[in-house]
Amino acid sequence: MKQIDINCDLGEGGDDSVLMPLITSANIACGGHAGDIHTMRRAVDLAIEFGVNVGAHPSYEDRANFGRAALHVPAEALRASVASQIRSLQQITAHAGVRLRHVKPHGALYNVAARDPVVAGSILDAMHDVDPDLALVTMPCGILNDLATAKGIEVIAEAFADRTYQSDGSLTPRSDPRAMQAHEIDAADQVLWIVRDGCVRTVDGEWIAMKARTICVHGDGAAALPTLRMLRSAIAAAGIAVAPF
């Protein structure tokens, strides 16, 4: 039986309590673009309650743009910032008696690291500074994926339910009106293509290979809950198991 993990970016101001029962991994905002000690504690408590993997969701320190603007940050400063964000969540998980399992960069940091080796290296160095055993969640193509693999870091290849794709396997930029899936059923269909068939249809109608161990649904929008419900229903109907990576 095929199996897939479902992750969501949480601790970003939405109602995590309704999303957590529908996912198996949580990427918890840890102060860069959103989140504080109270939201992190709440998200960790919910993850423990529902048996969900806990991961850190660091970003550029840019709350004004929700971490979705690419910033020019010196490598060592970025390394220190990402390490500090991860460590702040790790302290909470340690106190709660649960392991911090993975790191998934947020927003612009995620996308820039896929093409910039300096940014990618800063993220991986930060992870090593906090815990060398942390896994990395990232897209299955790009420099961050390649560099982590070369360093022997466990990489959890990620695909998206609610975002569309370009022909090179990258996400359609949010500046493009086609960046988000228009309907929950479209998101569910995309996930089935990826999990069952190992491919995805791009915004230009081209089919490309796409393999993933985890599927992301963004938790900061109004469509998150209906998308997750539709996704879980479609996956169950297809005979695919949902379980943490």
PDB file of C-alpha atoms in Angstrom:
ATOM      1  CA  MET A   1       0.000   0.000   0.000  1.00  0.00           C
ATOM      2  CA  LYS A   2       1.278   3.467  -0.881  1.00  0.00           C
ATOM      3  CA  GLN A   3       1.827   5.810   2.046  1.00  0.00           C
ATOM      4  CA  ILE A   4       2.171   9.582   2.391  1.00  0.00           C
ATOM      5  CA  ASP A   5       2.777  12.124   5.133  1.00  0.00           C
ATOM      6  CA  ILE A   6       0.709  15.330   5.197  1.00  0.00           C
ATOM      7  CA  ASN A   7       2.328  18.438   6.633  1.00  0.00           C
ATOM      8  CA  CYS A   8       1.058  21.902   7.406  1.00  0.00           C
ATOM      9  CA  ASP A   9       2.749  25.184   8.317  1.00  0.00           C
ATOM     10  CA  LEU A  10       1.285  26.125  11.702  1.00  0.00           C
ATOM     11  CA  GLY A  11       1.704  28.599  14.536  1.00  0.00           C
ATOM     12  CA  GLU A  12       1.093  31.408  12.056  1.00  0.00           C
ATOM     13  CA  GLY A  13      -2.047  32.888  13.573  1.00  0.00           C
ATOM     14  CA  GLY A  14      -4.729  30.483  12.352  1.00  0.00           C
ATOM     15  CA  ASP A  15      -6.758  27.926  14.298  1.00  0.00           C
ATOM     16  CA  ASP A  16      -4.263  25.076  14.547  1.00  0.00           C
ATOM     17  CA  SER A  17      -6.682  22.988  16.617  1.00  0.00           C
ATOM     18  CA  VAL A  18      -8.911  22.228  13.614  1.00  0.00           C
ATOM     19  CA  LEU A  19      -5.998  21.426  11.282  1.00  0.00           C
ATOM     20  CA  MET A  20      -3.814  19.298  13.544  1.00  0.00           C
ATOM     21  CA  PRO A  21      -6.137  16.226  13.564  1.00  0.00           C
ATOM     22  CA  LEU A  22      -5.915  16.075   9.749  1.00  0.00           C
ATOM     23  CA  ILE A  23      -2.122  16.097   9.375  1.00  0.00           C
ATOM     24  CA  THR A  24       0.832  13.937  10.382  1.00  0.00           C
ATOM     25  CA  SER A  25       3.643  16.533  10.479  1.00  0.00           C
ATOM     26  CA  ALA A  26       3.610  20.147  11.654  1.00  0.00           C
ATOM     27  CA  ASN A  27       6.076  22.859  10.648  1.00  0.00           C
ATOM     28  CA  ILE A  28       5.837  25.350  13.499  1.00  0.00           C
ATOM     29  CA  ALA A  29       6.690  29.014  12.968  1.00  0.00           C
ATOM     30  CA  CYS A  30       9.418  29.939  15.420  1.00  0.00           C
ATOM     31  CA  GLY A  31       9.685  33.701  15.419  1.00  0.00           C
ATOM     32  CA  GLY A  32      11.034  34.781  12.050  1.00  0.00           C
ATOM     33  CA  HIS A  33       7.875  35.491  10.063  1.00  0.00           C
ATOM     34  CA  ALA A  34       5.365  34.571  12.771  1.00  0.00           C
ATOM     35  CA  GLY A  35       5.100  32.887  16.140  1.00  0.00           C
ATOM     36  CA  ASP A  36       6.250  33.423  19.702  1.00  0.00           C
ATOM     37  CA  ILE A  37       6.789  31.292  22.772  1.00  0.00           C
ATOM     38  CA  HIS A  38       3.045  31.031  23.418  1.00  0.00           C
ATOM     39  CA  THR A  39       2.058  29.973  19.891  1.00  0.00           C
ATOM     40  CA  MET A  40       4.949  27.499  19.782  1.00  0.00           C
ATOM     41  CA  ARG A  41       3.913  25.929  23.083  1.00  0.00           C
ATOM     42  CA  ARG A  42       0.304  25.682  21.939  1.00  0.00           C
ATOM     43  CA  ALA A  43       1.257  24.070  18.623  1.00  0.00           C
ATOM     44  CA  VAL A  44       3.603  21.581  20.303  1.00  0.00           C
ATOM     45  CA  ASP A  45       0.915  20.609  22.805  1.00  0.00           C
ATOM     46  CA  LEU A  46      -1.552  20.007  19.969  1.00  0.00           C
ATOM     47  CA  ALA A  47       1.009  17.974  18.020  1.00  0.00           C
ATOM     48  CA  ILE A  48       1.591  15.752  21.036  1.00  0.00           C
ATOM     49  CA  GLU A  49      -2.160  15.333  21.530  1.00  0.00           C
ATOM     50  CA  PHE A  50      -2.671  14.117  17.961  1.00  0.00           C
ATOM     51  CA  GLY A  51       0.590  12.208  17.494  1.00  0.00           C
ATOM     52  CA  VAL A  52       1.967  14.614  14.887  1.00  0.00           C
ATOM     53  CA  ASN A  53       5.662  15.019  13.975  1.00  0.00           C
ATOM     54  CA  VAL A  54       7.067  18.342  15.171  1.00  0.00           C
ATOM     55  CA  GLY A  55       9.333  20.398  12.917  1.00  0.00           C
ATOM     56  CA  ALA A  56      10.737  23.924  12.914  1.00  0.00           C
ATOM     57  CA  HIS A  57       9.662  26.444  10.276  1.00  0.00           C
ATOM     58  CA  PRO A  58      12.363  29.142  10.248  1.00  0.00           C
ATOM     59  CA  SER A  59      12.388  32.058   7.840  1.00  0.00           C
ATOM     60  CA  TYR A  60      13.935  35.377   7.062  1.00  0.00           C
ATOM     61  CA  GLU A  61      13.256  37.643  10.048  1.00  0.00           C
ATOM     62  CA  ASP A  62      10.607  39.668   8.260  1.00  0.00           C
ATOM     63  CA  ARG A  63       7.189  39.762   9.881  1.00  0.00           C
ATOM     64  CA  ALA A  64       6.101  42.718   7.766  1.00  0.00           C
ATOM     65  CA  ASN A  65       6.191  40.571   4.622  1.00  0.00           C
ATOM     66  CA  PHE A  66       5.354  37.277   6.381  1.00  0.00           C
ATOM     67  CA  GLY A  67       8.749  35.964   5.313  1.00  0.00           C
ATOM     68  CA  ARG A  68       7.762  36.000   1.663  1.00  0.00           C
ATOM     69  CA  ALA A  69      10.271  38.604   0.456  1.00  0.00           C
ATOM     70  CA  ALA A  70      13.817  37.576  -0.441  1.00  0.00           C
ATOM     71  CA  LEU A  71      16.285  39.447   1.756  1.00  0.00           C
ATOM     72  CA  HIS A  72      20.043  39.912   1.393  1.00  0.00           C
ATOM     73  CA  VAL A  73      21.431  38.565   4.671  1.00  0.00           C
ATOM     74  CA  PRO A  74      25.148  37.741   5.167  1.00  0.00           C
ATOM     75  CA  ALA A  75      25.779  34.014   5.406  1.00  0.00           C
ATOM     76  CA  GLU A  76      26.897  33.957   9.045  1.00  0.00           C
ATOM     77  CA  ALA A  77      24.047  36.224  10.131  1.00  0.00           C
ATOM     78  CA  LEU A  78      21.546  33.992   8.352  1.00  0.00           C
ATOM     79  CA  ARG A  79      23.091  30.894   9.924  1.00  0.00           C
ATOM     80  CA  ALA A  80      22.792  32.456  13.390  1.00  0.00           C
ATOM     81  CA  SER A  81      19.216  33.595  12.777  1.00  0.00           C
ATOM     82  CA  VAL A  82      18.014  30.211  11.533  1.00  0.00           C
ATOM     83  CA  ALA A  83      19.808  28.386  14.353  1.00  0.00           C
ATOM     84  CA  SER A  84      18.247  30.712  16.924  1.00  0.00           C
ATOM     85  CA  GLN A  85      14.754  30.090  15.543  1.00  0.00           C
ATOM     86  CA  ILE A  86      15.208  26.322  15.500  1.00  0.00           C
ATOM     87  CA  ARG A  87      16.689  26.335  18.986  1.00  0.00           C
ATOM     88  CA  SER A  88      13.790  28.348  20.395  1.00  0.00           C
ATOM     89  CA  LEU A  89      11.371  25.619  19.314  1.00  0.00           C
ATOM     90  CA  GLN A  90      13.730  22.831  20.356  1.00  0.00           C
ATOM     91  CA  GLN A  91      13.756  24.186  23.909  1.00  0.00           C
ATOM     92  CA  ILE A  92       9.971  23.929  23.990  1.00  0.00           C
ATOM     93  CA  THR A  93       9.884  20.409  22.547  1.00  0.00           C
ATOM     94  CA  ALA A  94      12.551  19.267  24.987  1.00  0.00           C
ATOM     95  CA  HIS A  95      10.548  20.615  27.911  1.00  0.00           C
ATOM     96  CA  ALA A  96       7.451  18.853  26.560  1.00  0.00           C
ATOM     97  CA  GLY A  97       9.336  15.573  26.167  1.00  0.00           C
ATOM     98  CA  VAL A  98       8.984  15.281  22.406  1.00  0.00           C
ATOM     99  CA  ARG A  99      11.643  15.159  19.710  1.00  0.00           C
ATOM    100  CA  LEU A 100      12.113  17.978  17.208  1.00  0.00           C
ATOM    101  CA  ARG A 101      12.079  15.879  14.040  1.00  0.00           C
ATOM    102  CA  HIS A 102      12.773  18.168  11.104  1.00  0.00           C
ATOM    103  CA  VAL A 103      13.303  21.637   9.665  1.00  0.00           C
ATOM    104  CA  LYS A 104      11.390  23.162   6.773  1.00  0.00           C
ATOM    105  CA  PRO A 105      12.377  26.681   5.674  1.00  0.00           C
ATOM    106  CA  HIS A 106       9.508  29.080   5.105  1.00  0.00           C
ATOM    107  CA  GLY A 107       8.501  31.217   2.165  1.00  0.00           C
ATOM    108  CA  ALA A 108      11.228  33.155   0.411  1.00  0.00           C
ATOM    109  CA  LEU A 109      13.947  31.354   2.383  1.00  0.00           C
ATOM    110  CA  TYR A 110      12.656  28.013   1.056  1.00  0.00           C
ATOM    111  CA  ASN A 111      12.652  29.235  -2.532  1.00  0.00           C
ATOM    112  CA  VAL A 112      15.957  31.125  -2.446  1.00  0.00           C
ATOM    113  CA  ALA A 113      17.744  28.140  -0.861  1.00  0.00           C
ATOM    114  CA  ALA A 114      16.654  25.989  -3.796  1.00  0.00           C
ATOM    115  CA  ARG A 115      18.829  28.078  -6.131  1.00  0.00           C
ATOM    116  CA  ASP A 116      21.458  29.772  -3.943  1.00  0.00           C
ATOM    117  CA  PRO A 117      24.243  27.570  -2.502  1.00  0.00           C
ATOM    118  CA  VAL A 118      25.271  30.182   0.080  1.00  0.00           C
ATOM    119  CA  VAL A 119      21.763  30.422   1.532  1.00  0.00           C
ATOM    120  CA  ALA A 120      21.366  26.655   1.372  1.00  0.00           C
ATOM    121  CA  GLY A 121      24.664  26.183   3.184  1.00  0.00           C
ATOM    122  CA  SER A 122      23.673  28.632   5.911  1.00  0.00           C
ATOM    123  CA  ILE A 123      20.475  26.692   6.582  1.00  0.00           C
ATOM    124  CA  LEU A 124      22.253  23.339   6.725  1.00  0.00           C
ATOM    125  CA  ASP A 125      24.992  24.732   8.968  1.00  0.00           C
ATOM    126  CA  ALA A 126      22.332  26.125  11.306  1.00  0.00           C
ATOM    127  CA  MET A 127      20.622  22.748  11.482  1.00  0.00           C
ATOM    128  CA  HIS A 128      23.934  21.081  12.317  1.00  0.00           C
ATOM    129  CA  ASP A 129      24.613  23.683  15.020  1.00  0.00           C
ATOM    130  CA  VAL A 130      21.373  22.760  16.782  1.00  0.00           C
ATOM    131  CA  ASP A 131      21.104  19.016  16.105  1.00  0.00           C
ATOM    132  CA  PRO A 132      22.988  17.089  13.385  1.00  0.00           C
ATOM    133  CA  ASP A 133      20.208  14.492  13.297  1.00  0.00           C
ATOM    134  CA  LEU A 134      17.484  16.886  12.143  1.00  0.00           C
ATOM    135  CA  ALA A 135      15.861  15.953   8.843  1.00  0.00           C
ATOM    136  CA  LEU A 136      15.234  18.521   6.117  1.00  0.00           C
ATOM    137  CA  VAL A 137      11.912  19.006   4.358  1.00  0.00           C
ATOM    138  CA  THR A 138      12.339  20.627   0.954  1.00  0.00           C
ATOM    139  CA  MET A 139      11.363  20.337  -2.694  1.00  0.00           C
ATOM    140  CA  PRO A 140      12.779  17.291  -4.540  1.00  0.00           C
ATOM    141  CA  CYS A 141      14.818  19.451  -6.904  1.00  0.00           C
ATOM    142  CA  GLY A 142      17.201  22.327  -6.359  1.00  0.00           C
ATOM    143  CA  ILE A 143      20.429  23.205  -4.606  1.00  0.00           C
ATOM    144  CA  LEU A 144      19.195  22.813  -1.017  1.00  0.00           C
ATOM    145  CA  ASN A 145      18.058  19.261  -1.748  1.00  0.00           C
ATOM    146  CA  ASP A 146      21.283  18.388  -3.557  1.00  0.00           C
ATOM    147  CA  LEU A 147      23.591  19.902  -0.947  1.00  0.00           C
ATOM    148  CA  ALA A 148      21.777  18.231   1.956  1.00  0.00           C
ATOM    149  CA  THR A 149      21.916  14.867   0.190  1.00  0.00           C
ATOM    150  CA  ALA A 150      25.641  15.279  -0.423  1.00  0.00           C
ATOM    151  CA  LYS A 151      26.147  16.005   3.284  1.00  0.00           C
ATOM    152  CA  GLY A 152      24.276  12.860   4.295  1.00  0.00           C
ATOM    153  CA  ILE A 153      21.319  14.729   5.785  1.00  0.00           C
ATOM    154  CA  GLU A 154      17.978  12.939   5.668  1.00  0.00           C
ATOM    155  CA  VAL A 155      15.901  14.756   3.061  1.00  0.00           C
ATOM    156  CA  ILE A 156      12.114  14.477   3.092  1.00  0.00           C
ATOM    157  CA  ALA A 157      11.048  15.378  -0.439  1.00  0.00           C
ATOM    158  CA  GLU A 158       7.991  17.630  -0.381  1.00  0.00           C
ATOM    159  CA  ALA A 159       5.274  18.441  -2.872  1.00  0.00           C
ATOM    160  CA  PHE A 160       2.394  20.878  -2.506  1.00  0.00           C
ATOM    161  CA  ALA A 161      -1.334  20.317  -2.690  1.00  0.00           C
ATOM    162  CA  ASP A 162      -2.413  23.950  -2.941  1.00  0.00           C
ATOM    163  CA  ARG A 163       0.375  25.420  -5.117  1.00  0.00           C
ATOM    164  CA  THR A 164       0.937  25.010  -8.849  1.00  0.00           C
ATOM    165  CA  TYR A 165       4.151  24.042 -10.623  1.00  0.00           C
ATOM    166  CA  GLN A 166       6.412  25.332 -13.383  1.00  0.00           C
ATOM    167  CA  SER A 167       7.953  23.067 -16.035  1.00  0.00           C
ATOM    168  CA  ASP A 168      11.308  22.999 -14.170  1.00  0.00           C
ATOM    169  CA  GLY A 169       9.631  21.586 -11.049  1.00  0.00           C
ATOM    170  CA  SER A 170       9.668  24.862  -9.139  1.00  0.00           C
ATOM    171  CA  LEU A 171       6.597  26.470  -7.606  1.00  0.00           C
ATOM    172  CA  THR A 172       4.741  29.092  -9.600  1.00  0.00           C
ATOM    173  CA  PRO A 173       5.680  32.469  -8.047  1.00  0.00           C
ATOM    174  CA  ARG A 174       3.013  33.988  -5.834  1.00  0.00           C
ATOM    175  CA  SER A 175       3.093  37.084  -8.050  1.00  0.00           C
ATOM    176  CA  ASP A 176       1.482  34.929 -10.763  1.00  0.00           C
ATOM    177  CA  PRO A 177      -2.331  34.681 -10.426  1.00  0.00           C
ATOM    178  CA  ARG A 178      -2.036  30.957 -11.199  1.00  0.00           C
ATOM    179  CA  ALA A 179       0.181  30.291  -8.167  1.00  0.00           C
ATOM    180  CA  MET A 180      -2.549  28.737  -6.003  1.00  0.00           C
ATOM    181  CA  GLN A 181      -4.940  25.930  -6.843  1.00  0.00           C
ATOM    182  CA  ALA A 182      -8.353  27.463  -7.497  1.00  0.00           C
ATOM    183  CA  HIS A 183     -10.421  24.674  -5.906  1.00  0.00           C
ATOM    184  CA  GLU A 184      -9.999  21.986  -3.257  1.00  0.00           C
ATOM    185  CA  ILE A 185     -10.767  19.256  -5.791  1.00  0.00           C
ATOM    186  CA  ASP A 186      -7.891  20.478  -7.980  1.00  0.00           C
ATOM    187  CA  ALA A 187      -5.551  20.204  -4.997  1.00  0.00           C
ATOM    188  CA  ALA A 188      -6.774  16.679  -4.267  1.00  0.00           C
ATOM    189  CA  ASP A 189      -6.319  15.625  -7.895  1.00  0.00           C
ATOM    190  CA  GLN A 190      -2.789  17.010  -7.900  1.00  0.00           C
ATOM    191  CA  VAL A 191      -1.873  15.043  -4.786  1.00  0.00           C
ATOM    192  CA  LEU A 192      -3.218  11.813  -6.283  1.00  0.00           C
ATOM    193  CA  TRP A 193      -1.125  12.345  -9.410  1.00  0.00           C
ATOM    194  CA  ILE A 194       1.965  12.874  -7.280  1.00  0.00           C
ATOM    195  CA  VAL A 195       1.455  10.044  -4.778  1.00  0.00           C
ATOM    196  CA  ARG A 196      -0.073   7.445  -7.075  1.00  0.00           C
ATOM    197  CA  ASP A 197       1.549   8.251 -10.413  1.00  0.00           C
ATOM    198  CA  GLY A 198       4.738  10.148  -9.534  1.00  0.00           C
ATOM    199  CA  CYS A 199       3.953  13.096 -11.783  1.00  0.00           C
ATOM    200  CA  VAL A 200       2.277  16.484 -11.812  1.00  0.00           C
ATOM    201  CA  ARG A 201       0.736  18.754 -14.452  1.00  0.00           C
ATOM    202  CA  THR A 202       2.308  22.203 -14.720  1.00  0.00           C
ATOM    203  CA  VAL A 203       0.504  25.488 -15.291  1.00  0.00           C
ATOM    204  CA  ASP A 204       1.436  25.144 -18.974  1.00  0.00           C
ATOM    205  CA  GLY A 205      -0.187  21.726 -19.241  1.00  0.00           C
ATOM    206  CA  GLU A 206       3.059  19.762 -19.308  1.00  0.00           C
ATOM    207  CA  TRP A 207       3.451  16.575 -17.270  1.00  0.00           C
ATOM    208  CA  ILE A 208       6.673  16.294 -15.266  1.00  0.00           C
ATOM    209  CA  ALA A 209       8.016  13.745 -12.771  1.00  0.00           C
ATOM    210  CA  MET A 210       7.317  14.574  -9.134  1.00  0.00           C
ATOM    211  CA  LYS A 211       8.011  12.240  -6.231  1.00  0.00           C
ATOM    212  CA  ALA A 212       7.451  13.136  -2.606  1.00  0.00           C
ATOM    213  CA  ARG A 213       7.370  11.649   0.883  1.00  0.00           C
ATOM    214  CA  THR A 214       5.255  14.456   2.291  1.00  0.00           C
ATOM    215  CA  ILE A 215       2.506  16.728   0.973  1.00  0.00           C
ATOM    216  CA  CYS A 216       2.084  20.306   2.210  1.00  0.00           C
ATOM    217  CA  VAL A 217      -1.130  22.242   2.669  1.00  0.00           C
ATOM    218  CA  HIS A 218      -0.542  25.840   3.765  1.00  0.00           C
ATOM    219  CA  GLY A 219      -2.215  26.542   7.086  1.00  0.00           C
ATOM    220  CA  ASP A 220      -2.525  30.336   6.877  1.00  0.00           C
ATOM    221  CA  GLY A 221      -5.450  30.623   4.454  1.00  0.00           C
ATOM    222  CA  ALA A 222      -9.202  30.143   4.619  1.00  0.00           C
ATOM    223  CA  ALA A 223      -8.951  27.197   2.212  1.00  0.00           C
ATOM    224  CA  ALA A 224      -6.698  25.137   4.512  1.00  0.00           C
ATOM    225  CA  LEU A 225      -9.426  23.236   6.346  1.00  0.00           C
ATOM    226  CA  PRO A 226     -11.614  22.354   3.327  1.00  0.00           C
ATOM    227  CA  THR A 227      -8.507  21.430   1.334  1.00  0.00           C
ATOM    228  CA  LEU A 228      -7.275  19.076   4.050  1.00  0.00           C
ATOM    229  CA  ARG A 229     -10.701  17.480   4.390  1.00  0.00           C
ATOM    230  CA  MET A 230     -10.981  16.975   0.632  1.00  0.00           C
ATOM    231  CA  LEU A 231      -7.433  15.651   0.506  1.00  0.00           C
ATOM    232  CA  ARG A 232      -7.950  13.115   3.286  1.00  0.00           C
ATOM    233  CA  SER A 233     -11.153  11.904   1.648  1.00  0.00           C
ATOM    234  CA  ALA A 234      -9.524  11.509  -1.781  1.00  0.00           C
ATOM    235  CA  ILE A 235      -6.479   9.732  -0.359  1.00  0.00           C
ATOM    236  CA  ALA A 236      -8.623   7.298   1.612  1.00  0.00           C
ATOM    237  CA  ALA A 237     -10.780   6.562  -1.443  1.00  0.00           C
ATOM    238  CA  ALA A 238      -7.623   5.796  -3.434  1.00  0.00           C
ATOM    239  CA  GLY A 239      -6.452   3.290  -0.824  1.00  0.00           C
ATOM    240  CA  ILE A 240      -3.406   5.359   0.175  1.00  0.00           C
ATOM    241  CA  ALA A 241      -2.307   5.319   3.816  1.00  0.00           C
ATOM    242  CA  VAL A 242      -1.535   8.542   5.676  1.00  0.00           C
ATOM    243  CA  ALA A 243       1.272   8.260   8.238  1.00  0.00           C
ATOM    244  CA  PRO A 244       4.194  10.346   9.566  1.00  0.00           C
ATOM    245  CA  PHE A 245       7.436  10.082   7.620  1.00  0.00           C
TER     246      PHE A 245
END
